[in-house]
C-alpha positions as a printed Julia matrix, in Angstrom:
180×3 Matrix{Float64}:
 -18.91  -17.74    1.63
 -17.32  -15.37   -0.98
 -15.79  -18.46   -2.58
 -19.2   -19.96   -3.7
 -19.94  -17.16   -5.8
 -16.37  -17.57   -6.99
 -17.55  -21.18   -8.14
 -20.61  -20.45   -9.29
 -18.58  -17.2   -11.93
 -15.76  -19.72  -13.04
 -19.3   -22.15  -14.41
 -20.8   -19.21  -16.16
 -17.69  -17.72  -17.42
 -15.47  -21.07  -18.55
 -17.1   -23.59  -20.94
 -14.42  -25.99  -19.78
 -15.7   -26.15  -16.1
 -17.82  -29.01  -15.86
 -19.25  -28.86  -12.88
 -18.58  -27.33   -9.02
 -16.69  -31.02   -8.07
 -14.1   -30.23  -11.5
 -13.39  -25.98  -10.82
 -12.78  -27.05   -6.71
 -10.02  -29.89   -7.84
  -8.57  -28.62  -10.93
  -8.47  -24.9   -11.23
  -5.75  -23.01   -9.16
  -7.03  -19.81   -9.87
  -9.69  -20.7    -7.5
  -7.26  -22.4    -4.93
  -5.43  -19.32   -5.18
  -8.05  -17.02   -4.06
  -8.78  -19.67   -0.59
  -5.18  -19.06   -0.31
  -5.43  -15.63   -0.24
  -8.65  -14.96    1.51
  -6.58  -16.47    4.41
  -3.36  -14.4     3.83
  -5.53  -11.1     3.47
  -7.36  -11.83    7.08
  -4.07  -12.25    8.94
  -2.75   -9.61    6.91
  -5.14   -7.22    7.87
  -7.1    -8.38   10.95
  -4.47  -10.51   12.83
  -1.51   -8.21   11.79
   0.42  -11.32   11.33
   2.39  -10.04    8.38
   5.15  -12.29    8.64
   2.87  -15.42    8.36
   0.94  -13.9     5.71
   3.44  -12.94    3.24
   5.06  -17.13    3.87
   1.93  -18.63    3.3
   1.13  -16.22    0.32
   4.24  -17.73   -1.12
   3.97  -21.34   -0.33
   0.47  -20.66   -2.22
   2.51  -19.18   -5.36
   4.45  -22.06   -5.15
   1.47  -24.35   -5.27
  -0.75  -22.21   -7.84
   1.87  -20.3   -10.22
   0.04  -17.6    -9.01
   1.23  -14.46   -6.63
  -1.0   -12.59   -4.67
   0.09  -10.35   -2.14
  -2.03  -10.48    1.08
  -2.03   -6.73    1.41
  -4.14   -6.18   -1.85
  -7.65   -5.82   -1.67
 -10.31   -8.37   -3.95
 -13.48   -8.06   -4.51
 -16.24  -10.64   -4.78
 -16.46  -13.33   -7.52
 -12.8   -12.75   -8.93
 -11.65  -15.24  -11.52
  -7.79  -15.51  -12.42
  -8.16  -18.54  -15.57
  -5.15  -20.77  -16.55
  -3.25  -18.49  -13.84
   0.17  -19.16  -14.31
   2.76  -16.24  -13.74
  -0.01  -14.03  -12.55
   1.39  -11.24   -9.97
  -0.96   -9.17   -8.1
   1.33   -6.45   -5.92
   0.01   -5.32   -2.52
  -1.25   -2.17   -3.16
  -3.89   -3.14   -5.86
  -7.28   -3.12   -5.74
  -9.75   -5.33   -7.97
 -13.4    -4.53   -7.93
 -16.01   -6.82   -7.94
 -16.22   -9.55  -11.39
 -12.95   -9.28  -12.86
 -11.11  -11.92  -14.75
  -7.11  -12.33  -15.16
  -5.63  -14.54  -17.59
  -2.16  -16.41  -17.74
   0.93  -13.83  -17.16
  -0.58  -10.78  -16.07
   0.92   -8.7   -14.01
  -0.98   -5.92  -11.44
   2.44   -4.15  -10.75
   4.14   -1.41   -9.03
   6.54    1.73   -9.05
   9.0     1.45   -7.22
   8.31    4.68   -5.05
  10.24    3.06   -2.26
   7.48    3.94   -0.01
   5.65    1.72    1.65
   2.3     3.33    2.5
   1.74    5.3    -0.7
  -0.83    3.63   -3.57
   1.53    2.26   -6.41
  -0.32   -0.74   -7.78
  -3.81   -0.66  -10.16
  -7.33   -0.26   -9.63
  -9.21   -2.12  -11.46
 -13.41   -1.12  -11.11
 -15.8    -3.56  -11.75
 -16.29   -6.36  -14.08
 -13.0    -5.68  -16.04
 -10.76   -8.14  -17.95
  -7.16   -8.7   -18.32
  -6.14  -10.81  -21.34
  -2.98  -12.69  -21.0
   0.31  -10.97  -21.31
  -0.82   -7.59  -20.28
   0.89   -5.55  -17.84
  -0.78   -2.53  -15.55
   1.79   -0.18  -13.69
   1.64    1.87  -11.2
  -1.42    3.82   -9.49
  -3.41    3.42  -12.74
  -7.44    3.06  -12.68
  -9.0     0.79  -15.77
 -12.64    1.6   -15.52
 -15.74   -0.32  -14.97
 -16.23   -2.69  -17.91
 -13.14   -2.35  -19.23
 -11.2    -4.49  -21.14
  -6.92   -5.08  -21.72
  -5.96   -6.68  -24.5
  -3.37   -9.24  -24.7
   0.47   -8.37  -24.08
  -0.69   -4.72  -23.39
   1.23   -2.21  -21.4
  -1.04   -0.27  -19.45
   0.49    2.92  -17.74
  -2.58    5.38  -17.88
  -5.6     5.56  -16.4
  -8.38    3.19  -18.78
 -11.74    5.09  -19.06
 -15.42    2.98  -18.47
 -16.43    0.92  -20.72
 -13.04    0.74  -23.22
 -10.73   -1.77  -24.81
  -7.59   -1.0   -24.95
  -4.54   -2.38  -26.92
  -0.96   -2.3   -27.84
   2.68   -0.5   -26.13
   1.83    1.74  -24.73
  -1.87    0.84  -24.51
  -4.22    3.21  -26.49
  -8.2     2.72  -26.52
  -9.53    0.47  -29.79
 -13.33    0.53  -28.35
 -15.23    2.92  -26.26
 -19.0     2.51  -25.45
 -19.17    0.13  -28.26
 -17.77    2.49  -30.56
 -14.62    1.23  -33.19
 -11.75    4.23  -32.28
  -8.15    4.9   -32.48
  -7.47    7.05  -29.48
  -4.2     8.06  -27.32
  -4.88    7.28  -23.55
């Protein structure tokens, strides 16, 4: 089961996580992922889209985290302090990614339901509090998006971006100042 890996990830990532029971009982990001896995199964495998959307809204009410059941999310995805997180329908999230409170992985209003209109996060990406990643952009492997950053363009692997609009401040461990 994927969520066992998630609990281990939380224990490794969050110094406030004291034990597995604490994580299971008190972490809304874990609860949101539990609901998401069920809703995603209903959406993709059973084609029960109305029920999946209804249950995802119920999960949002309970956790404060909105994850569209059509999103694709990899292993060990952790949402820490997740209130206000929004993850759109065509979002793709790789393995070992972390999001903090108030993050939006939002779409562009193309009017088309079948086009990719939300972000892709590759593996080991961290998106800090309040950041907005909008549209069909890709955040590269091992990259960090700083707090309150607005990302509207692709971010290469191994970069840290900050600002509105986002610009690169670190690439492959070296400090730089470069537009996206």
